[in-house]
Coordinates of C-alpha atoms in Angstrom, one line a residue:
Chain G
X118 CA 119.9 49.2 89.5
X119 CA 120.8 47.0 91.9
X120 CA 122.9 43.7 91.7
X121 CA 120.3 42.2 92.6
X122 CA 118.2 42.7 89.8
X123 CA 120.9 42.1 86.9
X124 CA 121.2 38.9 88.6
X125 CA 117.3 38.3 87.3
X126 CA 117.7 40.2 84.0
X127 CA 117.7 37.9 80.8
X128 CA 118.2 38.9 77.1
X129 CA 114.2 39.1 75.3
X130 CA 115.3 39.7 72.2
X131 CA 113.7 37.4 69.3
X132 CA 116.0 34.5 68.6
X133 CA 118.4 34.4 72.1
X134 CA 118.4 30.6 73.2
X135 CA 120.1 31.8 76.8
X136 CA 120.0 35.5 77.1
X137 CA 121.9 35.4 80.9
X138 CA 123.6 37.0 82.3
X139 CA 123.5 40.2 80.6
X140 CA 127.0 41.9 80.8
X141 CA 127.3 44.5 82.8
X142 CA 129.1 47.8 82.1
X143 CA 129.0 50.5 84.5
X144 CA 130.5 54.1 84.3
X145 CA 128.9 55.3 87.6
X146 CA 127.7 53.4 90.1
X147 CA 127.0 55.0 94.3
X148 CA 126.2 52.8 97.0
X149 CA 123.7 53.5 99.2
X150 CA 123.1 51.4 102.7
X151 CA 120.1 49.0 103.1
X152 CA 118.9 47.5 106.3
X153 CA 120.7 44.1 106.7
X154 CA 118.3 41.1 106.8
X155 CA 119.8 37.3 107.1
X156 CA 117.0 35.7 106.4
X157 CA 116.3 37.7 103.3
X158 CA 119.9 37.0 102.5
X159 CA 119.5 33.2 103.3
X160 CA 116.3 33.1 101.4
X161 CA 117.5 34.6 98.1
X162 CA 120.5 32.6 98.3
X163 CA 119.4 29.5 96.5
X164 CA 117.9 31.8 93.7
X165 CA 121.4 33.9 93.2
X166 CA 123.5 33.2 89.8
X167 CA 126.7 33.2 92.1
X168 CA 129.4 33.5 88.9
X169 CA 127.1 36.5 87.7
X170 CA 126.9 38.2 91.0
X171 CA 131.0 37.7 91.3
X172 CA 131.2 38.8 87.7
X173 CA 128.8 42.0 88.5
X174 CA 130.5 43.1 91.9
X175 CA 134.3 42.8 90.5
X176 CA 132.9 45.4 87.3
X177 CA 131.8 47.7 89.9
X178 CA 135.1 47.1 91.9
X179 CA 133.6 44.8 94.5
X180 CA 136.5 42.4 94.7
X181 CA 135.3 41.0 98.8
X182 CA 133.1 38.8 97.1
X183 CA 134.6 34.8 96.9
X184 CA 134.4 33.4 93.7
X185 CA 132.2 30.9 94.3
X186 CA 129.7 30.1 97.3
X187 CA 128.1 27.6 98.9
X188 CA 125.2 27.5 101.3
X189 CA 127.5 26.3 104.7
X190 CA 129.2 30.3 103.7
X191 CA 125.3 31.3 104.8
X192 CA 126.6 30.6 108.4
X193 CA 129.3 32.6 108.4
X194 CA 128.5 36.9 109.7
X195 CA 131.2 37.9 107.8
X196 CA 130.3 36.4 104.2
X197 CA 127.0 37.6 104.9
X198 CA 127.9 41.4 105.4
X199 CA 129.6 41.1 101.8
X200 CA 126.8 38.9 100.2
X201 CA 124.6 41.4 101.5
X202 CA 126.8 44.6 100.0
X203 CA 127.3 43.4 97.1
X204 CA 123.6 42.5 96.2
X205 CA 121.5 45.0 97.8
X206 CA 124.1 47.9 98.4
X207 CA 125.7 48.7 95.1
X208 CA 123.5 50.9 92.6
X209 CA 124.8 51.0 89.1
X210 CA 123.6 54.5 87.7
X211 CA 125.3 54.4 84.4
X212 CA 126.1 51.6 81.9
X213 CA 124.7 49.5 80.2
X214 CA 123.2 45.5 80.1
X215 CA 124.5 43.8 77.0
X216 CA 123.2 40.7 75.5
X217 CA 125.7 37.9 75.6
X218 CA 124.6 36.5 72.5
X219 CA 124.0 39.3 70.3
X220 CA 125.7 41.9 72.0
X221 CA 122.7 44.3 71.9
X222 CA 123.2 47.1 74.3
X223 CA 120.3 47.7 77.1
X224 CA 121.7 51.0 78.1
X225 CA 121.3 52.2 81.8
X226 CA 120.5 56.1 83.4
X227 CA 119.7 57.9 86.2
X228 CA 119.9 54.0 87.4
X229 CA 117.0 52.8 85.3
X230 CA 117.9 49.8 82.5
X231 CA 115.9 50.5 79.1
X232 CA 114.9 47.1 77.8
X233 CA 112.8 47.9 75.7
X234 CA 113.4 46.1 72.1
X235 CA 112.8 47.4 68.9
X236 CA 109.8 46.4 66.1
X237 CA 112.3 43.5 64.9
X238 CA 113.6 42.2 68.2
X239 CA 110.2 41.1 69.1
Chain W
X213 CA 86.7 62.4 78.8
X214 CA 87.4 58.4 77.6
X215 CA 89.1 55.9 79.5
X216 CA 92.9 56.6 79.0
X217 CA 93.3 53.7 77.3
X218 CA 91.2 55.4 74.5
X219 CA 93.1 58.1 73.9
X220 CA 96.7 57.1 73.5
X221 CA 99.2 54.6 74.1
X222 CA 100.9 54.5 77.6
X223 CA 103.9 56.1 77.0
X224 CA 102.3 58.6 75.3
X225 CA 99.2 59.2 78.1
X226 CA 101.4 59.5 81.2
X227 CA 104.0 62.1 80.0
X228 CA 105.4 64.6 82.8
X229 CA 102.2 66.8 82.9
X230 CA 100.0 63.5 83.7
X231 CA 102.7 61.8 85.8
X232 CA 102.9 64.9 87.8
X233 CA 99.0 65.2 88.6
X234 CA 98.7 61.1 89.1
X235 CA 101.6 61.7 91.7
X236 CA 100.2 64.7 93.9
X237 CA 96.4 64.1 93.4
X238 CA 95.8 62.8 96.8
X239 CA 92.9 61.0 96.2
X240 CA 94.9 59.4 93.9
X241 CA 97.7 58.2 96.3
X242 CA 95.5 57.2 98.8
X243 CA 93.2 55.2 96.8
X244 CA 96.5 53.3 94.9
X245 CA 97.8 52.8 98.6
X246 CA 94.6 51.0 99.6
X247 CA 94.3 49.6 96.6
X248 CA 98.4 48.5 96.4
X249 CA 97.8 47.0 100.4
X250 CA 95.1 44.7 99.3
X251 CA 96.7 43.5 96.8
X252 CA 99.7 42.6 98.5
X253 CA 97.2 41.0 101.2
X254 CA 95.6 38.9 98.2
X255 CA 99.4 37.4 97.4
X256 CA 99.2 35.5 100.7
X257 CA 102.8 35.6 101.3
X258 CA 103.9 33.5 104.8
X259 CA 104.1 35.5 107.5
X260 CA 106.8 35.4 108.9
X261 CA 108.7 38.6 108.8
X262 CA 111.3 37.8 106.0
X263 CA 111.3 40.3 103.0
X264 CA 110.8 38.9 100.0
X265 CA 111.5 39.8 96.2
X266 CA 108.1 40.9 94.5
X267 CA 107.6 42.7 90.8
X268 CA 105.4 45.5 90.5
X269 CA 104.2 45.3 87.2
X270 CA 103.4 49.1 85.8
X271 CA 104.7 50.5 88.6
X272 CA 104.6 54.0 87.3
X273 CA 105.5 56.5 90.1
X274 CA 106.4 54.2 92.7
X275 CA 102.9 54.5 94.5
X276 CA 102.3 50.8 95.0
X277 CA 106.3 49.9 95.5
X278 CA 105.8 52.3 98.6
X279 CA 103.4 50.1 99.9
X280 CA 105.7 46.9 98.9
X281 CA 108.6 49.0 100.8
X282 CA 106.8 49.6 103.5
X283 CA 106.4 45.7 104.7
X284 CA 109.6 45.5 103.8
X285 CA 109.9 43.6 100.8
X286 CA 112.7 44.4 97.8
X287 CA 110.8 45.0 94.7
X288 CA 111.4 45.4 90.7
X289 CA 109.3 47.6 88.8
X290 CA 108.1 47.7 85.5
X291 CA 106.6 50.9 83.5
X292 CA 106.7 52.0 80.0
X293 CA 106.4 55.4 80.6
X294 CA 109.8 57.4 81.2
X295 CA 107.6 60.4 82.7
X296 CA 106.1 58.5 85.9
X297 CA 109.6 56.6 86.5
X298 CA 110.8 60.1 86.5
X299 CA 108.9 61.4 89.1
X300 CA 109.5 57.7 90.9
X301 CA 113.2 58.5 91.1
X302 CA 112.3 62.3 92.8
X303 CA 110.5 60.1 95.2
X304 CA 113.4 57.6 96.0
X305 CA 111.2 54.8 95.7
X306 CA 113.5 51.8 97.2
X307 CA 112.5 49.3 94.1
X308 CA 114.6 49.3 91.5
X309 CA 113.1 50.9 88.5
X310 CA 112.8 49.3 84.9
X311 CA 111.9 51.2 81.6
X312 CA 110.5 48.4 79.6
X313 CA 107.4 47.0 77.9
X314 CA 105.6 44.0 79.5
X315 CA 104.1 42.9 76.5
X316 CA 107.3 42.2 75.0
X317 CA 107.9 39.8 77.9
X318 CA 109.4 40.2 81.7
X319 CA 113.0 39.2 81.0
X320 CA 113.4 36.7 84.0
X321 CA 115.0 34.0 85.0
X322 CA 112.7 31.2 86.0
X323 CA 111.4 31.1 89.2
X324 CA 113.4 33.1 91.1
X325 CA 110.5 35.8 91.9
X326 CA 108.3 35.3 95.4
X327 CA 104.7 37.4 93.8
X328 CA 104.0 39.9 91.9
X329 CA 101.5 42.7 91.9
X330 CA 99.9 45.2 88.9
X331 CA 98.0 48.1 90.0
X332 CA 95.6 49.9 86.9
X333 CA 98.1 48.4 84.3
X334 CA 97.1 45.1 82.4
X335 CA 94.4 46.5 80.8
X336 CA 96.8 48.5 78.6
X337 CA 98.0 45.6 77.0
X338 CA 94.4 44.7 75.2
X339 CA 94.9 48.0 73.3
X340 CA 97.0 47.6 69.7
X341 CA 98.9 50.8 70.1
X342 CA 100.7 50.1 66.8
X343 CA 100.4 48.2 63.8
X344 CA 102.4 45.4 64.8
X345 CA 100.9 45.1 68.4
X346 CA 98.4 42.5 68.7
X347 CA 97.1 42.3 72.1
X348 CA 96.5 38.6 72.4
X349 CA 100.7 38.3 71.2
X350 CA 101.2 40.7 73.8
X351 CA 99.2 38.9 76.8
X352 CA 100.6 36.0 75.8
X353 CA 103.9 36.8 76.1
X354 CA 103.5 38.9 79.2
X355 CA 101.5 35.8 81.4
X356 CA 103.8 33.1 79.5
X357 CA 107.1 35.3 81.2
X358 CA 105.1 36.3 84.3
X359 CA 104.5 32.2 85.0
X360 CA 107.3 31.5 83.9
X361 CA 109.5 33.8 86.5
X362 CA 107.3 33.5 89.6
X363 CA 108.4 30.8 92.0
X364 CA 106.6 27.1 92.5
X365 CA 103.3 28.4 95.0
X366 CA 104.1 32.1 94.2
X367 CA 100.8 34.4 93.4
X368 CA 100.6 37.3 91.0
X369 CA 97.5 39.8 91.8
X370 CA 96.4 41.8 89.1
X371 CA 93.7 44.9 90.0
X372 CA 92.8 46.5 87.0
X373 CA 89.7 47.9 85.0
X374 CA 88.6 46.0 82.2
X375 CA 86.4 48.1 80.0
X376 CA 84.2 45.5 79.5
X377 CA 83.3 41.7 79.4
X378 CA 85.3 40.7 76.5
X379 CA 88.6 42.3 77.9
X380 CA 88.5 40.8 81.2
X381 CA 87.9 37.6 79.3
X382 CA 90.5 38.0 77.0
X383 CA 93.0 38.4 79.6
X384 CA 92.0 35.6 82.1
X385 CA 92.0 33.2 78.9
X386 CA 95.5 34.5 78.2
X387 CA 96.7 33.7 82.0
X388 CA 95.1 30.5 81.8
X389 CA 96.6 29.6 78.8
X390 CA 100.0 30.3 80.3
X391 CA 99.1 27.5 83.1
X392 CA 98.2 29.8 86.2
X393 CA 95.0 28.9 88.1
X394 CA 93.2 31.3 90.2
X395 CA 90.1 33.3 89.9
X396 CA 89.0 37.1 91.0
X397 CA 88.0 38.6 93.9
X398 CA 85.6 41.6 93.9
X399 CA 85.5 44.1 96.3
X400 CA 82.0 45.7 97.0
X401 CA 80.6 44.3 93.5
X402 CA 77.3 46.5 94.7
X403 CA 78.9 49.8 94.9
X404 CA 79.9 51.1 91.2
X405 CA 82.6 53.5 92.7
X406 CA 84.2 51.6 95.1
X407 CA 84.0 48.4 93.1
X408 CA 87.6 46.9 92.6
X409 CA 88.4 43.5 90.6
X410 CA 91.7 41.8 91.6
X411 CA 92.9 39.0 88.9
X412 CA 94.6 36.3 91.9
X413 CA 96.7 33.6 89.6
X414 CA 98.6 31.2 91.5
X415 CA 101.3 28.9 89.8
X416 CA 102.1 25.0 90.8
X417 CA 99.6 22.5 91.9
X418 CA 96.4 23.3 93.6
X419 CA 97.2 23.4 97.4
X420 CA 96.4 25.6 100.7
X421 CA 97.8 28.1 98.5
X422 CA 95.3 28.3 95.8
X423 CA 92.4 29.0 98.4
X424 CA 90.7 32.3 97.4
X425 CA 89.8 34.7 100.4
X426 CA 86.0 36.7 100.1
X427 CA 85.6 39.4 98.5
X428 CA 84.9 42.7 101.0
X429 CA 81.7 44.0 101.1
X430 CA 79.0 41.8 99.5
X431 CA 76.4 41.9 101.9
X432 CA 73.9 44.4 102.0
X433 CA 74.6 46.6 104.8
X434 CA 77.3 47.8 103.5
X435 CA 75.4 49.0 100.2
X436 CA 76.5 52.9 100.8
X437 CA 79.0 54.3 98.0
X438 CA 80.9 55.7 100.8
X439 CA 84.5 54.5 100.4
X440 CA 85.8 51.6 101.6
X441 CA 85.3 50.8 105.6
X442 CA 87.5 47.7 107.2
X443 CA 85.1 46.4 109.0
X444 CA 83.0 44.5 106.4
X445 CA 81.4 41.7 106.4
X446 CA 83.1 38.9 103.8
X447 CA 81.3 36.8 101.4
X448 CA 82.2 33.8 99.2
X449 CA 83.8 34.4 95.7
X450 CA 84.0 31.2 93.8
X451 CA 87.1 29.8 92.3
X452 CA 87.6 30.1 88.8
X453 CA 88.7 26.8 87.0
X454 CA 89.3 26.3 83.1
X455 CA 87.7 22.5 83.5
X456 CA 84.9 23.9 85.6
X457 CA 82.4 24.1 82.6
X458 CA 80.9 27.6 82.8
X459 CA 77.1 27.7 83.3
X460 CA 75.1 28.8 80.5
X461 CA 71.7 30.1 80.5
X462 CA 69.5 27.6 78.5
X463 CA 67.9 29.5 75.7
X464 CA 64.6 28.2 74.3
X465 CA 64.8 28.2 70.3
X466 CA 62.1 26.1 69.9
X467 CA 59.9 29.5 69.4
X468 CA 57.3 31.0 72.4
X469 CA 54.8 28.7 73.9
X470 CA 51.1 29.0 75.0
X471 CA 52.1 30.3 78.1
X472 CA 53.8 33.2 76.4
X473 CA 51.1 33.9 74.2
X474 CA 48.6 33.9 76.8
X475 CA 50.8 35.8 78.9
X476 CA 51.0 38.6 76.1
X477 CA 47.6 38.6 75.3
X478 CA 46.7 39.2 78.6
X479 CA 49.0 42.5 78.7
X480 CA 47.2 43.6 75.7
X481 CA 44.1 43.5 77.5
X482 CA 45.6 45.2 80.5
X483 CA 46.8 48.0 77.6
X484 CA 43.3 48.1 76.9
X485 CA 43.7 46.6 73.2
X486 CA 40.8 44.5 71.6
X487 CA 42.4 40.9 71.8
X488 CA 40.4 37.8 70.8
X489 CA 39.5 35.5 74.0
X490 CA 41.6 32.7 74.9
X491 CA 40.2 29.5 73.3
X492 CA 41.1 25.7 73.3
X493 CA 42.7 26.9 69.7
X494 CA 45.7 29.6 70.9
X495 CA 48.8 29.2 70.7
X496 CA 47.8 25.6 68.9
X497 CA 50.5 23.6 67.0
X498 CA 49.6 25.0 63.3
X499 CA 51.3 22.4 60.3
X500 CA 54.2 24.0 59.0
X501 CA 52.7 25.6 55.7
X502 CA 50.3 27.5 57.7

């Protein structure tokens, strides 16, 4: 799972008022390298939790990323290499999501998140 | 052999022996990547080279994020069964994968996904698997969380196989409900094989981006069951709109007139029964205590 995607991920379960961002606890994460694309990266920008992404790439040791952002960063080659590392680059591949309200566990493996909730959490 | 929707619940149908022959059937493949690049045409994303972030809903072993890989797009997939995201890892799909039910709801945050696309899967959801399933909660919260998550002029394409009237009505009311517009677009409605339906909802206001394109294959040349040939000719589908008030065919329950009568008595004849002749008196008005 990419950083990418826990930055989409919300909490379902019955009863959560804001369910993001799930917490993210990794044991094993590999990086693997993905084409670079600015205008993906400038496109997605606007859409990114930035505190979640920061949050994210420090628990996987990421610690290039600026605490926060700001679109005039877009311009700059440099922040985009890391932007672009830290979102698309960094595959989590065991660990877990856990709901920041209930602290329910979504675990991760082989790089997949289970979400799926139980008969009650519906 | 029943649809596999008849015979057990998803998770249960596709387990490693299934995923396995879904995955190296080649018809198979090939079909889902025809089916997969259609669907991808049908979202109408802008062309203009940037990638964008799509969900593949039931996205099983990776056969339709291939195709989303392949124009360069990042994609999320969703799939119940742990058996075809298996055999989605052996392939390296480039999506990332997610083991989760969509009829519990995507899990998104609002509007932060570009399209999304569903090859063979919604149909699952109109079967109550377990006691506490019902498929109308289950639609509902899948198209509530699938509007909800899909970005202002963003499309979701839906290709699936409905086994009958009522399903596919059941789930276009559902999507409806949740606020999507849209309608479907048929591909070679004449040809029972090659037939493919493909659900197009579209999220915000009516625009240049609600426009449906044609559906392949409607005219009558290309009536042959061979396989699908690029080259057809289009023909007009009609948008589907909730205010649009359907058309329904008038039926008659005042009872069968003269005409009908006559009409009947005439086949009788043809038959070679002994029928009375046609008078001033058939098919008369009789007072209602005759």
């Amino acid at each position: 799972m990419r950083l990418l995607t826990h930055n989409m991920l919300s909490s379902n379960v019955k009863g959560v008022v804001n369910g993001f961002p799930l917490r993210l606890e990794a044991s094993t994460w590999v990086e693997k390298e993905v084409d670079f694309n600015a205008d993906f990266l400038r496109s997605v920008f606007p859409k990114i939790d930035w505190p979640a992404l920061f949050g994210a790439s420090q628990t996987v040791g990421y610690v290039a990323l600026p605490e926060s952002a700001d679109a005039s960063m877009l311009e700059s080659e440099d922040f985009l290499k890391k932007f672009h590392h830290a979102l698309l680059e960094i595959h989590v591949e065991e660990g877990a999501l856990v709901c920041p309200e209930t602290g329910r566990r979504f675990p991760i493996n082989k790089g997949i998140p289970n979400m799926l909730l139980n008969e009650d959490e519906v | 052999m029943p649809r596999p929707e008849l015979q057990a619940p998803p998770e249960i149908f596709y387990n490693d022996v299934e995923a396995r022959k879904y995955t190296t059937s080649s018809r198979i493949v090939e079909i889902q990547a025809r089916i997969s690049e259609r669907a991808l045409e049908l979202l109408n994303l802008p062309n203009d080279g940037v990638p964008r972030l799509l969900l593949d809903i039931g996205c099983g072993s990776g056969l339709s994020g291939e195709t989303m890989s392949e124009h360069g797009h990042h994609w999320i997939g969703y799939d119940i069964s742990p058996s075809m995201l298996n055999v989605a890892l052996d392939r390296e799909v480039d999506g990332d994968l997610l083991l989760a039910d969509i009829g519990q709801g995507l899990g998104l945050r609002p509007g932060v996904i570009d399209g999304a696309i569903s090859i063979s899967a919604v149909q699952w959801l109109c079967y109550a698997d377990k006691s506490s399933h019902e498929p109308r909660m289950r639609l509902k919260a899948f198209f509530g969380s699938l509007y909800r998550c899909l970005a202002r002029g963003a499309r979701a394409v839906l290709q699936l196989y409905a086994e009958n009237m009522d399903q596919s009505a059941m789930i276009l009311t559902s999507a409806m409900r949740a606020g999507f517009g849209g309608g479907v677009v048929v591909d070679y409605p004449h040809s029972s094989k090659a037939k493919k339906a493909y659900i197009v909802l579209t999220c915000g206001p009516p625009s240049t981006q609600s426009w449906l394109p044609k559906g392949k294959g409607e005219d009558d040349e290309m009536c042959t069951d061979s396989d699908e040939d690029s080259d057809d000719e289009d023909q007009t589908v009609g948008m589907y709109d909730r205010s649009r008030p359907r058309k329904k065919m008038k039926v008659n329950k005042k009872g069968k007139g003269r005409e009908w009568v006559l009409k009947k008595k005439d086949q009788m004849r043809k038959k070679g029964n002994v029928v009375p002749p046609d008078t001033k008196y058939t098919a008369r008005k009789r007072k209602t205590r005759f």
